[in-house]
Coordinates of C-alpha atoms and ligand atoms in Angstrom, one line a residue:
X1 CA 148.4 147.6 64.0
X2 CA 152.0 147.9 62.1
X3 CA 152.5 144.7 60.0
X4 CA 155.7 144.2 62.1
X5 CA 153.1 143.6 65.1
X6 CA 150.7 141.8 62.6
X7 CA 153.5 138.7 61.7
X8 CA 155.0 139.1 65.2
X9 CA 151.2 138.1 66.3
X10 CA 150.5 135.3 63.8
X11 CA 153.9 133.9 64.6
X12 CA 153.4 133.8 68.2
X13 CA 150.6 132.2 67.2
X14 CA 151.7 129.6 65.2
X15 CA 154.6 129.1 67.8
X16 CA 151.3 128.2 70.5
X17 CA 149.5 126.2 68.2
X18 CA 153.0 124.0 67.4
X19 CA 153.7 123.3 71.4
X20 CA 149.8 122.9 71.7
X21 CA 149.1 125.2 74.4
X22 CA 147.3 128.4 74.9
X23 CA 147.3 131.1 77.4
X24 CA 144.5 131.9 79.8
X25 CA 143.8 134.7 82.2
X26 CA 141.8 133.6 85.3
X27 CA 139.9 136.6 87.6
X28 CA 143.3 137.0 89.7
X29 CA 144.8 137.9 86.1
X30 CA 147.1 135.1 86.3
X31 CA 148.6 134.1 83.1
X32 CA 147.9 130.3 82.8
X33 CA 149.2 127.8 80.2
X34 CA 146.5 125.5 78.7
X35 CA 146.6 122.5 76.5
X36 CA 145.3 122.7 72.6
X37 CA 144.7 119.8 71.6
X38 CA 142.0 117.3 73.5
X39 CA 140.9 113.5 73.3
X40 CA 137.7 112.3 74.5
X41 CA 137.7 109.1 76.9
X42 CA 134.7 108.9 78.9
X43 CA 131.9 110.8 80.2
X44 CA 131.0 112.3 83.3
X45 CA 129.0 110.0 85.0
X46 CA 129.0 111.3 89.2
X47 CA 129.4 114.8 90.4
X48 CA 129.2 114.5 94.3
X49 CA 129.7 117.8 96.8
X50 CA 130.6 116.8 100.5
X51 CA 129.9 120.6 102.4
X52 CA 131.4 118.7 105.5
X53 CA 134.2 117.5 106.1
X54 CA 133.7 113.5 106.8
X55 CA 129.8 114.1 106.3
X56 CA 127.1 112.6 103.4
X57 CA 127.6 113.5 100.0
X58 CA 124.8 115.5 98.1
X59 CA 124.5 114.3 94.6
X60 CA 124.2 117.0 92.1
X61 CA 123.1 116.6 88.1
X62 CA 125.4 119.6 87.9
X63 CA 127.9 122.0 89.3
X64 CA 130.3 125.0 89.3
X65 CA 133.7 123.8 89.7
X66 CA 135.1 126.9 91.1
X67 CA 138.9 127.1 91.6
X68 CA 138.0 126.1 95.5
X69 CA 135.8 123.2 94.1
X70 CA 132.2 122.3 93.5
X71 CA 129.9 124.5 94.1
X72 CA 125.7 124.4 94.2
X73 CA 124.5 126.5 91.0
X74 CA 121.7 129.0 91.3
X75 CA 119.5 126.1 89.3
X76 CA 119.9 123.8 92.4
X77 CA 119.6 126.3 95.5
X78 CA 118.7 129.9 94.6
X79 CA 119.1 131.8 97.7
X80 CA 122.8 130.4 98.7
X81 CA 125.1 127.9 97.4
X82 CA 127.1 125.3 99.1
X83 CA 130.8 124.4 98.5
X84 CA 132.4 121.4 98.6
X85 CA 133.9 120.8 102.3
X86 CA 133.0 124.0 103.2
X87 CA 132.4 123.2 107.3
X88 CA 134.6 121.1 109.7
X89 CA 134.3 119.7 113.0
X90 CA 137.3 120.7 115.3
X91 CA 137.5 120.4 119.1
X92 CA 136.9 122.9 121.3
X93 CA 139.8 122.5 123.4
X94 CA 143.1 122.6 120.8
X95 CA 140.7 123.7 117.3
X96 CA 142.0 120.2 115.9
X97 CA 139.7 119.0 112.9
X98 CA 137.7 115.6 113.8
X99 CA 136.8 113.2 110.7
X100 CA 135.4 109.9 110.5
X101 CA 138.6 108.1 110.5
X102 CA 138.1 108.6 114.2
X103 CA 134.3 108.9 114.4
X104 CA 133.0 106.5 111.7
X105 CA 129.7 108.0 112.4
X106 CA 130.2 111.2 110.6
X107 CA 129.6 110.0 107.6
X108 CA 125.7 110.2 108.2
X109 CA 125.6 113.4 108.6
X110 CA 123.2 115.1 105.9
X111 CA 124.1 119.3 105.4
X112 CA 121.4 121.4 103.3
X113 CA 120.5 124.4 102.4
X114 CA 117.2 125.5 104.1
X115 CA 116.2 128.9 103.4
X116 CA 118.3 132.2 103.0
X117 CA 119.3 132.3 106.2
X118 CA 119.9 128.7 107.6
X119 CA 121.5 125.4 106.6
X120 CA 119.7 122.5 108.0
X121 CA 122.6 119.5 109.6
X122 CA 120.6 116.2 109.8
X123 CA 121.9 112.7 111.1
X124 CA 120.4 109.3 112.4
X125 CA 118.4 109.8 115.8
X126 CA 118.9 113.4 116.3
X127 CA 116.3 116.5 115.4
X128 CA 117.5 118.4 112.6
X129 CA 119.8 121.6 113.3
X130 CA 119.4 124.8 111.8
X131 CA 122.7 126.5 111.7
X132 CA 122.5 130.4 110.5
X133 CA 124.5 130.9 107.9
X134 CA 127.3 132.7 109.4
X135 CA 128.5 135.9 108.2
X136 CA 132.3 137.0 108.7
X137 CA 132.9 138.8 112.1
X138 CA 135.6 139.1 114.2
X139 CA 134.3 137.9 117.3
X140 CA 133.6 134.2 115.5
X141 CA 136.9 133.7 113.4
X142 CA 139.1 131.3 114.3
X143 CA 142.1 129.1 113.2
X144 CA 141.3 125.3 112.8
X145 CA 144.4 122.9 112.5
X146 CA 144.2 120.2 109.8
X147 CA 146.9 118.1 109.1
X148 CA 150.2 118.4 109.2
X149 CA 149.6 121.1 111.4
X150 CA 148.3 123.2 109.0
X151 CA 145.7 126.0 110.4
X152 CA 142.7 127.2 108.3
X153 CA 140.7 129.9 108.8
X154 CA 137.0 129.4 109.9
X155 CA 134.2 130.8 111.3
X156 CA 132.4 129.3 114.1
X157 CA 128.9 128.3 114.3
X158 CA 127.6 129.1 117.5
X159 CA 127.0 127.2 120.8
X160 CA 123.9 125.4 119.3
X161 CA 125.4 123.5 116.2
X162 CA 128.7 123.0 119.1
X163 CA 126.4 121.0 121.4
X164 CA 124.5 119.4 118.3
X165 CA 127.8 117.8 117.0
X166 CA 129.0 117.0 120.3
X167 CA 125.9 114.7 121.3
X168 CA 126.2 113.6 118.0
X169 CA 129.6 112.5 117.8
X170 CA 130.6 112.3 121.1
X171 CA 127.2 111.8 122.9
X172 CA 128.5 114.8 125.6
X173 CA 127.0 118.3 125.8
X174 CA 130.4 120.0 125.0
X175 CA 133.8 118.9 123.3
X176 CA 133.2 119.9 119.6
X177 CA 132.5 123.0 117.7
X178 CA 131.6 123.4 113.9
X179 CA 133.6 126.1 111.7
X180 CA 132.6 127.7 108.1
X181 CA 135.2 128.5 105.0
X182 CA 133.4 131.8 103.4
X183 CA 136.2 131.0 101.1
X184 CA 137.4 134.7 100.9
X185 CA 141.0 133.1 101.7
X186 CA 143.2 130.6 99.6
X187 CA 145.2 127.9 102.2
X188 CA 149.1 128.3 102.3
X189 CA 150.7 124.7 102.4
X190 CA 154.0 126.0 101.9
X191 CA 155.4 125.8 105.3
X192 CA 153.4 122.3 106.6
X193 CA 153.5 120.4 103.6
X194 CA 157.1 121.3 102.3
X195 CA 157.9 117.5 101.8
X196 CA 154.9 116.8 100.1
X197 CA 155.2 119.9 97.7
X198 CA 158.6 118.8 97.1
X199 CA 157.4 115.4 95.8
X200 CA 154.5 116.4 93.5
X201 CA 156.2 119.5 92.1
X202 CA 152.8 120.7 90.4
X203 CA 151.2 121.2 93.5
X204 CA 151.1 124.8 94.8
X205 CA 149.3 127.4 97.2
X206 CA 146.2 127.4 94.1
X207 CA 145.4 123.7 94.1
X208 CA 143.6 123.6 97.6
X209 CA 139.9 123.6 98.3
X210 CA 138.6 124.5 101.5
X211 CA 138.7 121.9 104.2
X212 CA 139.6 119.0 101.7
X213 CA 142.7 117.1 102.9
X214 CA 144.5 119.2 100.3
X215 CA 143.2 119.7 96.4
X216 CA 140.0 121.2 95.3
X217 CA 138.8 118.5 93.2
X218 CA 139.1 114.5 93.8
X219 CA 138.5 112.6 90.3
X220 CA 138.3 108.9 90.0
X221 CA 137.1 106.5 87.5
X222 CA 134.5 103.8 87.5
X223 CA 136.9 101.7 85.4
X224 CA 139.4 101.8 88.4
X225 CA 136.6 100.7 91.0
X226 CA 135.5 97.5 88.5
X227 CA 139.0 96.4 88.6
X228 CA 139.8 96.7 92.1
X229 CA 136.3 94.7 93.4
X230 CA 137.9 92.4 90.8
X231 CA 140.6 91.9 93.1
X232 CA 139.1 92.2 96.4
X233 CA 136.2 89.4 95.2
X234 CA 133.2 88.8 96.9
X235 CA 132.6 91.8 98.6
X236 CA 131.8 94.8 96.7
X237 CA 133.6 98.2 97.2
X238 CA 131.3 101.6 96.0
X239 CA 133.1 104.1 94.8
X240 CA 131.7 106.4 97.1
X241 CA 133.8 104.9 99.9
X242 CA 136.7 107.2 97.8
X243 CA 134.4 110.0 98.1
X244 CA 135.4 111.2 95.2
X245 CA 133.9 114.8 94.3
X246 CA 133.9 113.7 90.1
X247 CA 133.5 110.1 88.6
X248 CA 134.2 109.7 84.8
X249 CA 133.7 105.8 83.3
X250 CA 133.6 105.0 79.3
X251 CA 133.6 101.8 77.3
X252 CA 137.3 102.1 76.3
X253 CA 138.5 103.4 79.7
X254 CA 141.2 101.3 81.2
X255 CA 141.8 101.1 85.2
X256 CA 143.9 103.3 86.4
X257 CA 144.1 105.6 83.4
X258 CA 143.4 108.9 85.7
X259 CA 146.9 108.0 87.2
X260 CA 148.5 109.6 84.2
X261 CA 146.0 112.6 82.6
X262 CA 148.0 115.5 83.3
X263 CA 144.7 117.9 82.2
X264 CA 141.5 117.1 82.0
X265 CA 138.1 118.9 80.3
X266 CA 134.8 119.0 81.1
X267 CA 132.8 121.4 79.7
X268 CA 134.2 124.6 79.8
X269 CA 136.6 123.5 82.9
X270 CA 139.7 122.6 82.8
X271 CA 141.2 120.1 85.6
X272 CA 145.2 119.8 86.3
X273 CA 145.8 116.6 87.9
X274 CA 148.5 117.7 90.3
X275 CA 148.9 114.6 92.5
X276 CA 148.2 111.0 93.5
X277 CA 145.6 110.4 95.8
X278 CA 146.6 108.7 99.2
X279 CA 144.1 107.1 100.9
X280 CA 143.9 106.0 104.7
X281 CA 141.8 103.8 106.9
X282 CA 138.2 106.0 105.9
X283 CA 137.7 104.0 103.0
X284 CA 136.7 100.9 105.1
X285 CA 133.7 103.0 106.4
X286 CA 130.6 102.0 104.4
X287 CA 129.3 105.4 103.3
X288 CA 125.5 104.6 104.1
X289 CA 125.2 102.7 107.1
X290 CA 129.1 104.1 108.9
X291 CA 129.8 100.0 109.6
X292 CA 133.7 99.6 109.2
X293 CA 134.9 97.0 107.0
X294 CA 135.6 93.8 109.0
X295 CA 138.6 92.8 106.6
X296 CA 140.2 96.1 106.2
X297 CA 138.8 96.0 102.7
X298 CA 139.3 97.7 100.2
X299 CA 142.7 99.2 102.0
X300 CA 143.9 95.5 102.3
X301 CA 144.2 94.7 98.7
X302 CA 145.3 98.5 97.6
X303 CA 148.3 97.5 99.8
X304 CA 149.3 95.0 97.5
X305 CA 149.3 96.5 94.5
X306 CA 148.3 100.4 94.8
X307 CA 151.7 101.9 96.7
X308 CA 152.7 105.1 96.2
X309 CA 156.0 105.8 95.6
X310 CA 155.9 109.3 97.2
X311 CA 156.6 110.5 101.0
X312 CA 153.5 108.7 102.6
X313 CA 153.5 105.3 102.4
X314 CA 149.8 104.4 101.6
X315 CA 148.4 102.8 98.5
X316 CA 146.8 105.5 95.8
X317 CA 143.5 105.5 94.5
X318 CA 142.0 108.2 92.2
X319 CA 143.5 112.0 91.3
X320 CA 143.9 115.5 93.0
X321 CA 143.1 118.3 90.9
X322 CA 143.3 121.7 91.0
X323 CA 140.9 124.0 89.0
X324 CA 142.6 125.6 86.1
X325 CA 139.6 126.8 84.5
X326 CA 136.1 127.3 86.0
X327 CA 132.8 126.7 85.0
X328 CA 129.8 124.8 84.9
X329 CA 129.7 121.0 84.8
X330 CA 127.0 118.5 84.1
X331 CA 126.4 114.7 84.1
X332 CA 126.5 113.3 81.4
X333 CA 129.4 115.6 79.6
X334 CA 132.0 113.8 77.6
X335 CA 135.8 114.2 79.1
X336 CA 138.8 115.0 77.1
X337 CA 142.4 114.9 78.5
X338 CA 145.3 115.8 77.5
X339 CA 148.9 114.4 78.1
X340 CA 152.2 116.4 78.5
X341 CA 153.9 117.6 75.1
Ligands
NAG1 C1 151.5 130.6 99.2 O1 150.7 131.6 99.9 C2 151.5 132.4 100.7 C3 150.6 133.3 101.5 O2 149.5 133.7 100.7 C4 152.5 133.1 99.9 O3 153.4 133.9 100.8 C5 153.3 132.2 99.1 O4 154.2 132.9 98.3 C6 152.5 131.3 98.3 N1 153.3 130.3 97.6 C7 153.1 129.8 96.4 C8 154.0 128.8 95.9 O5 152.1 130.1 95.8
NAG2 C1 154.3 118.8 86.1 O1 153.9 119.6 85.0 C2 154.8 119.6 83.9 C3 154.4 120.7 82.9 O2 153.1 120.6 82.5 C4 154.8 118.2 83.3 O3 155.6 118.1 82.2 C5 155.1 117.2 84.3 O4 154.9 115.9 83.8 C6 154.3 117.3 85.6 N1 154.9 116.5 86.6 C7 154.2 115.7 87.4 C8 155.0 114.9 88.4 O5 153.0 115.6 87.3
NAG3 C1 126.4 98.2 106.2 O1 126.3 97.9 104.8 C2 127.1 96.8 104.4 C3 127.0 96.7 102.9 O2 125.7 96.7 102.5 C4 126.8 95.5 105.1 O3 127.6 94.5 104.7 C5 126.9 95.7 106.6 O4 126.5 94.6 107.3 C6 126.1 96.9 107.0 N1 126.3 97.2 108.4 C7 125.3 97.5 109.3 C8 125.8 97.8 110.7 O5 124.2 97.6 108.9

């Protein structure tokens, strides 16, 4: 190496160090711009994975945050590893998802991993299902329309998990079928969410998950949850009723803080928030027993105080990250952010 190369690489550098970021290449080679300099505020205190869409949560000590999400390590579930929101309902007649904003029910449904070959699906009153886990063909792949329009690849489950779900959800032999994200394919929101992307401007293509409403990662903080029960009084609101995928509380944390981390660490991972999180009608459903909220609550009070200001109109609650850097994550890690220069 010349000394012209030498200074020109110290330099650079020191240029880095001053604006306090570095470069980072993920697998796709991707040049990506990280922070330097970090502050601790909390520690990691829930990591919850939801592989259905509108189903129970699994509660995991840790996790891979992959840049689709969580993911089971090979600690938790050696033979195969679930991903966050992973499977969806969708009806069989136009492929359009089904949650529990419509079917409160779904909420109860349990998804694990039961040997190499099958997931088991549990729920109140019905046998447990085993659903092979499917394998990309032709034959089985389909396009299942989220919001907006938007249509998702997945791969259906068979006739067996369709008539499970639909006596579950629908107590009929037909109507619904259940599709699988292999995750071999990033979303495109480019086209259906072209006034949302326009709002939050660091939102792209890379921040989806699977079948999550839109980001890979959900983050909210326990200081946030104190304040609004505070509000709501009386009642008291879990924070799993947010279903958020990552929790993070600490002594000094103040409610409402996640609103303006722009990057977040964990470990080795590094979190981009990249938009507010809307929320809708399915956090009145009480996460263990599927009972809607007589009073509208918590959405109630977030309506007085929680607006967004973006295209939506709906109060916000918690963060939508994408995953800049991946890696494992445990409970209990401390979390640093990081602020724009
Ligand atoms: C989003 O993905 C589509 C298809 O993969 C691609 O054509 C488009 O350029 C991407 N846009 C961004 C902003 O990443
Ligand atoms: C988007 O990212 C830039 C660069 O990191 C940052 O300065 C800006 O505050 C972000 N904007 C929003 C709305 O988050
Ligand atoms: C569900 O749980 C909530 C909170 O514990 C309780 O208020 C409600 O009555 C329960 N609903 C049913 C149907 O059990």
């Amino acid at each position: 190496m010349g000394l012209g190369l030498k200074l020109t690489v110290v330099s650079l550098a020191s240029v880095l160090a001053a604006l306090g970021v570095y470069f980072y290449r993920n697998k796709k080679k991707e040049i990506l711009i990280i922070p330097w300099r970090w502050e601790e505020v909390g520690k990691l205190t829930r990591l919850n994975l939801y592989p259905l869409k509108s189903g129970h949560r699994i509660e995991l000590n840790q996790a891979e945050a992959t840049e689709f999400g969580l993911r089971q390590t090979k600690e938790d579930e050696a033979v195969f590893q679930l991903r966050d929101r992973c499977l969806v309902v969708y009806s069989e007649s136009d492929n359009e998802f089904r949650t529990a904003r419509t079917y409160p029910k779904m909420v109860l449904i349990d998804v694990s991993v039961h040997d190499d070959q099958y997931l088991a699906v549990d729920a109140p009153t019905m046998r447990t299902l085993y659903v092979k886990i499917p394998e990309s063909d032709d034959k089985s792949k389909t396009l299942v329309r989220l919001h907006k329009g938007e249509e998702i690849t997945a791969i259906d489950c068979g006739d067996e998990a369709a008539s499970w779900f639909s006596r579950y959800i629908l107590e009929k032999d037909v109507g619904l079928r259940l599709g699988f994200h292999d995750a071999s394919t990033r979303r495109d929101i480019t086209k259906t969410h072209k006034t949302i992307l326009d709002y939050y401007v660091n939102l792209t293509n890379y921040s989806t998950g699977l079948y999550s409403d839109l980001t890979a990662v959900l983050l909210l903080s326990q200081a946030s949850i104190r304040d609004l029960n505070q509000r709501i009084g009386g009642s008291s609101v879990s924070v799993d009723n947010f279903r958020p995928n990552v929790v993070v509380d600490g002594a000094q944390l103040e409610a409402y803080a996640e609103d303006n981390w722009e990057w977040i660490k964990i470990g080795d991972v590094v979190l981009r928030n990249v938009k507010e999180c809307t929320r809708c009608i399915m956090t009145t459903v009480n996460p263990e027993n599927a009972s809607r909220s007589s009073d509208r609550e918590p959405l109630k009070t977030l309506e007085k105080y929680r607006m967004s200001n973006g295209p939506s109109s709906l109060p916000t609650m918690g963060i939508n990250c994408e995953v800049r850097k991946s890696g494992l994550i445990k409970v209990g890690d401390p979390v640093y952010i990081s602020k724009a220069e």
